[in-house]
Coordinates of C-alpha atoms in Angstrom, one line a residue:
Chain A
D1 CA 4.0 -16.7 -3.6
Q2 CA 1.0 -14.4 -2.9
Q3 CA 0.5 -14.4 0.8
V4 CA -2.5 -12.0 0.5
K5 CA -5.1 -12.5 -2.3
Q6 CA -8.1 -10.5 -3.4
N7 CA -9.7 -12.8 -5.9
S8 CA -12.3 -10.4 -7.3
P9 CA -10.6 -7.7 -9.5
S10 CA -13.9 -5.7 -9.6
L11 CA -17.3 -5.3 -8.0
S12 CA -20.3 -3.3 -9.0
V13 CA -23.1 -2.4 -6.6
Q14 CA -26.1 -0.1 -6.6
E15 CA -26.0 3.0 -4.4
G16 CA -27.6 2.2 -1.0
R17 CA -26.9 -1.5 -1.1
I18 CA -24.1 -3.4 0.7
S19 CA -20.7 -3.8 -0.8
I20 CA -18.7 -6.9 0.3
L21 CA -15.0 -7.1 -0.5
N22 CA -13.1 -10.2 0.2
C23 CA -9.5 -11.1 1.1
D24 CA -7.7 -14.4 1.7
Y25 CA -4.3 -14.9 3.3
T26 CA -1.9 -17.8 3.8
N27 CA 0.5 -16.7 6.6
S28 CA -0.9 -17.5 10.0
M29 CA 1.8 -15.2 11.6
F30 CA 0.0 -12.0 10.4
D31 CA -1.1 -10.0 13.4
Y32 CA -3.0 -7.0 11.9
F33 CA -5.0 -6.6 8.8
L34 CA -5.8 -3.3 7.2
W35 CA -7.9 -2.0 4.4
Y36 CA -6.7 0.9 2.2
K37 CA -8.7 2.8 -0.4
K38 CA -7.2 4.3 -3.5
Y39 CA -8.6 6.9 -5.8
P40 CA -7.0 7.5 -9.3
A41 CA -3.7 9.5 -9.2
E42 CA -3.7 9.4 -5.4
G43 CA -1.8 7.3 -2.9
P44 CA -3.7 4.6 -0.8
T45 CA -5.4 6.0 2.3
F46 CA -6.0 4.0 5.4
L47 CA -9.6 3.0 6.0
I48 CA -10.0 0.5 8.8
S49 CA -8.0 -2.3 10.5
I50 CA -8.5 -5.3 12.7
S51 CA -6.2 -7.2 15.1
S52 CA -5.8 -10.9 14.7
I53 CA -7.3 -11.4 18.2
K54 CA -10.6 -9.8 17.1
D55 CA -13.2 -11.0 14.7
K56 CA -15.0 -7.8 14.0
N57 CA -14.3 -4.1 13.9
E58 CA -16.7 -1.4 12.9
D59 CA -16.3 2.3 12.0
G60 CA -19.4 4.0 10.7
R61 CA -20.4 2.5 7.4
F62 CA -17.4 0.2 7.3
T63 CA -17.1 -3.1 9.1
V64 CA -14.2 -5.6 8.8
F65 CA -14.8 -9.3 9.7
L66 CA -11.9 -11.7 10.3
N67 CA -12.3 -15.5 10.2
K68 CA -8.9 -16.8 11.3
S69 CA -9.8 -20.5 10.8
A70 CA -10.6 -19.8 7.2
K71 CA -7.8 -17.2 6.8
H72 CA -10.3 -14.9 5.3
L73 CA -11.4 -11.3 6.0
S74 CA -14.0 -9.1 4.4
L75 CA -14.9 -5.5 4.3
H76 CA -18.6 -4.5 4.4
I77 CA -19.7 -1.1 3.3
V78 CA -23.3 -0.2 4.2
P79 CA -24.9 1.7 2.7
S80 CA -22.7 2.1 -0.4
Q81 CA -22.3 5.6 -1.8
P82 CA -21.0 6.7 -5.3
G83 CA -18.0 8.3 -3.5
D84 CA -16.9 4.9 -2.3
S85 CA -16.0 4.0 -5.9
A86 CA -12.3 3.3 -5.7
V87 CA -9.8 0.5 -5.6
Y88 CA -9.6 -1.3 -2.2
F89 CA -6.5 -3.0 -1.0
C90 CA -6.3 -5.6 1.7
A91 CA -3.0 -5.6 3.6
A92 CA -1.5 -7.8 6.3
R93 CA 1.2 -7.0 8.8
G94 CA 3.7 -9.6 10.0
N95 CA 4.5 -9.6 13.7
A96 CA 8.1 -8.7 13.1
G97 CA 8.4 -5.0 12.3
N98 CA 5.8 -3.1 10.4
M99 CA 6.1 -4.6 7.0
L100 CA 2.8 -4.7 5.1
T101 CA 1.9 -7.3 2.4
F102 CA -0.8 -6.1 0.0
G103 CA -3.3 -8.0 -2.0
G104 CA -3.9 -7.1 -5.7
G105 CA -6.9 -4.8 -5.0
T106 CA -10.6 -4.9 -5.9
R107 CA -12.1 -2.0 -8.0
L108 CA -15.5 -1.1 -6.5
M109 CA -18.0 0.8 -8.6
V110 CA -21.1 2.2 -6.9
K111 CA -23.8 3.1 -9.4
P112 CA -26.2 5.9 -8.5
Chain B
E1 CA -0.8 18.5 8.6
A2 CA 1.0 18.2 5.3
G3 CA 1.0 14.8 3.8
V4 CA 3.8 12.7 2.2
A5 CA 5.3 14.7 -0.7
Q6 CA 6.7 13.0 -3.7
S7 CA 8.3 14.3 -6.9
P8 CA 8.2 14.1 -9.8
R9 CA 4.7 12.9 -10.4
Y10 CA 5.5 11.4 -13.8
K11 CA 8.8 10.4 -15.5
I12 CA 9.4 8.8 -18.9
I13 CA 12.9 7.5 -19.7
E14 CA 14.6 5.1 -22.1
K15 CA 15.8 1.7 -20.9
R16 CA 19.3 1.7 -19.5
Q17 CA 18.9 5.4 -18.4
S18 CA 19.0 6.3 -14.7
V19 CA 16.2 8.0 -12.7
A20 CA 15.7 9.3 -9.2
F21 CA 12.6 9.9 -7.1
W22 CA 12.3 12.1 -4.0
C23 CA 10.1 11.7 -0.9
N24 CA 9.5 14.1 2.0
P25 CA 7.6 12.2 4.8
I26 CA 5.1 13.7 7.2
S27 CA 6.9 15.8 9.8
G28 CA 8.0 13.8 12.8
H29 CA 7.6 10.4 11.1
A30 CA 10.6 8.3 11.9
T31 CA 9.8 5.4 9.6
L32 CA 9.8 5.7 5.8
Y33 CA 8.9 3.1 3.2
W34 CA 9.3 2.8 -0.6
Y35 CA 6.9 0.6 -2.5
Q36 CA 6.7 -0.4 -6.1
Q37 CA 3.2 -0.9 -7.6
I38 CA 3.0 -2.5 -11.0
L39 CA -0.2 -2.0 -12.9
G40 CA -3.0 -4.3 -11.7
Q41 CA -1.1 -5.4 -8.6
G42 CA -0.8 -4.3 -5.0
P43 CA 2.1 -2.2 -3.6
K44 CA 5.2 -4.3 -2.9
L45 CA 7.7 -3.1 -0.3
L46 CA 11.1 -2.3 -1.6
I47 CA 12.8 -0.8 1.5
Q48 CA 12.0 0.4 5.0
F49 CA 14.0 3.0 6.9
Q50 CA 13.9 3.8 10.6
N51 CA 15.4 7.3 10.9
N52 CA 18.4 7.0 8.6
G53 CA 19.0 3.3 9.1
V54 CA 17.7 0.5 6.9
V55 CA 15.3 -1.9 8.6
D56 CA 14.4 -4.1 5.7
D57 CA 15.6 -4.1 2.1
S58 CA 15.2 -7.8 1.3
Q59 CA 13.0 -7.1 -1.8
L60 CA 15.1 -4.3 -3.2
P61 CA 16.9 -5.3 -6.4
K62 CA 20.3 -4.1 -5.2
D63 CA 22.0 -4.5 -8.5
R64 CA 20.1 -1.6 -10.0
F65 CA 18.1 0.0 -7.2
S66 CA 19.5 2.1 -4.3
A67 CA 17.9 4.3 -1.7
E68 CA 19.1 6.6 1.0
R69 CA 17.8 8.7 3.8
L70 CA 20.9 10.6 4.9
K71 CA 19.5 13.0 7.6
G72 CA 16.6 10.8 8.7
V73 CA 14.0 13.0 6.9
D74 CA 13.9 13.1 3.0
S75 CA 14.7 10.1 1.0
T76 CA 15.7 9.3 -2.6
L77 CA 15.2 6.1 -4.6
K78 CA 17.4 5.6 -7.6
I79 CA 17.3 3.1 -10.5
Q80 CA 20.4 2.7 -12.6
P81 CA 20.1 1.3 -15.2
A82 CA 16.4 1.1 -15.7
K83 CA 14.7 -1.9 -17.4
L84 CA 11.3 -2.1 -19.1
E85 CA 9.9 -4.1 -16.2
D86 CA 10.6 -1.2 -13.8
S87 CA 7.6 0.6 -15.3
A88 CA 5.4 1.1 -12.3
V89 CA 4.2 3.6 -9.7
Y90 CA 6.7 4.2 -6.9
L91 CA 5.0 5.0 -3.7
C92 CA 6.6 6.5 -0.6
A93 CA 4.9 6.1 2.8
S94 CA 5.7 7.2 6.3
S95 CA 4.6 6.2 9.8
H96 CA 4.9 7.4 13.4
I97 CA 5.0 4.8 16.1
T98 CA 2.4 5.9 18.7
A99 CA 0.5 2.7 19.3
S100 CA 0.5 -1.0 18.7
L101 CA -0.8 -0.5 15.2
V102 CA 1.4 1.6 13.0
I103 CA -0.6 3.1 10.1
Q104 CA 1.4 4.0 7.0
Y105 CA 0.5 7.2 5.2
F106 CA 1.2 7.3 1.5
G107 CA 2.2 9.9 -1.0
A108 CA 0.6 10.2 -4.4
G109 CA 3.5 8.3 -6.1
T110 CA 5.7 8.8 -9.1
R111 CA 4.6 7.0 -12.3
L112 CA 7.6 5.8 -14.2
S113 CA 7.4 4.7 -17.8
V114 CA 10.5 3.0 -19.2
L115 CA 10.5 2.8 -23.0

């Protein structure tokens, strides 16, 4: 039972363009959503988060949008840079404790 | 600030052997997590400690996996005996509760290959 899904295993974009990574969830009790970025041979690093009571959160080139009615969130990266090439994981936190449920990840490749 | 330290980085064992992984969290972080990440999947939580007590171990296969955090700092995760399907990266993370959102900081992981 996958409560958090990232349906695109990979995405390729040109440098300077927008990257849009998508995530769907099924559990309406999730209260926070987070995006983590992972480079090869390193652990995931926190990128940006959004509370379930918000619909948008922005941090520099990164913006996360949350559509609660559709149980869908997306990460926008504008403009995309080659250094953004990594695997991006969407994660959701249940409102009991701090347990995170991760999606399967999307590999982003930004071409120069 | 030093990050989450894990060792070893790589481990290759035969099935039915035992193996142990070590984690040193970020200084001052009371909460420690062990995740299993199988190739092509996202991390899956195995166990969560708050200081030296277990908060959640519902997804830990307790017939073969065990974990401890005796002094509320370092932690070890053990597998005995290992199976082929245990091949994965084992990630340790830690967090410090300072606000409503608790960010988890991950180590680089231990890549386990069971042959």
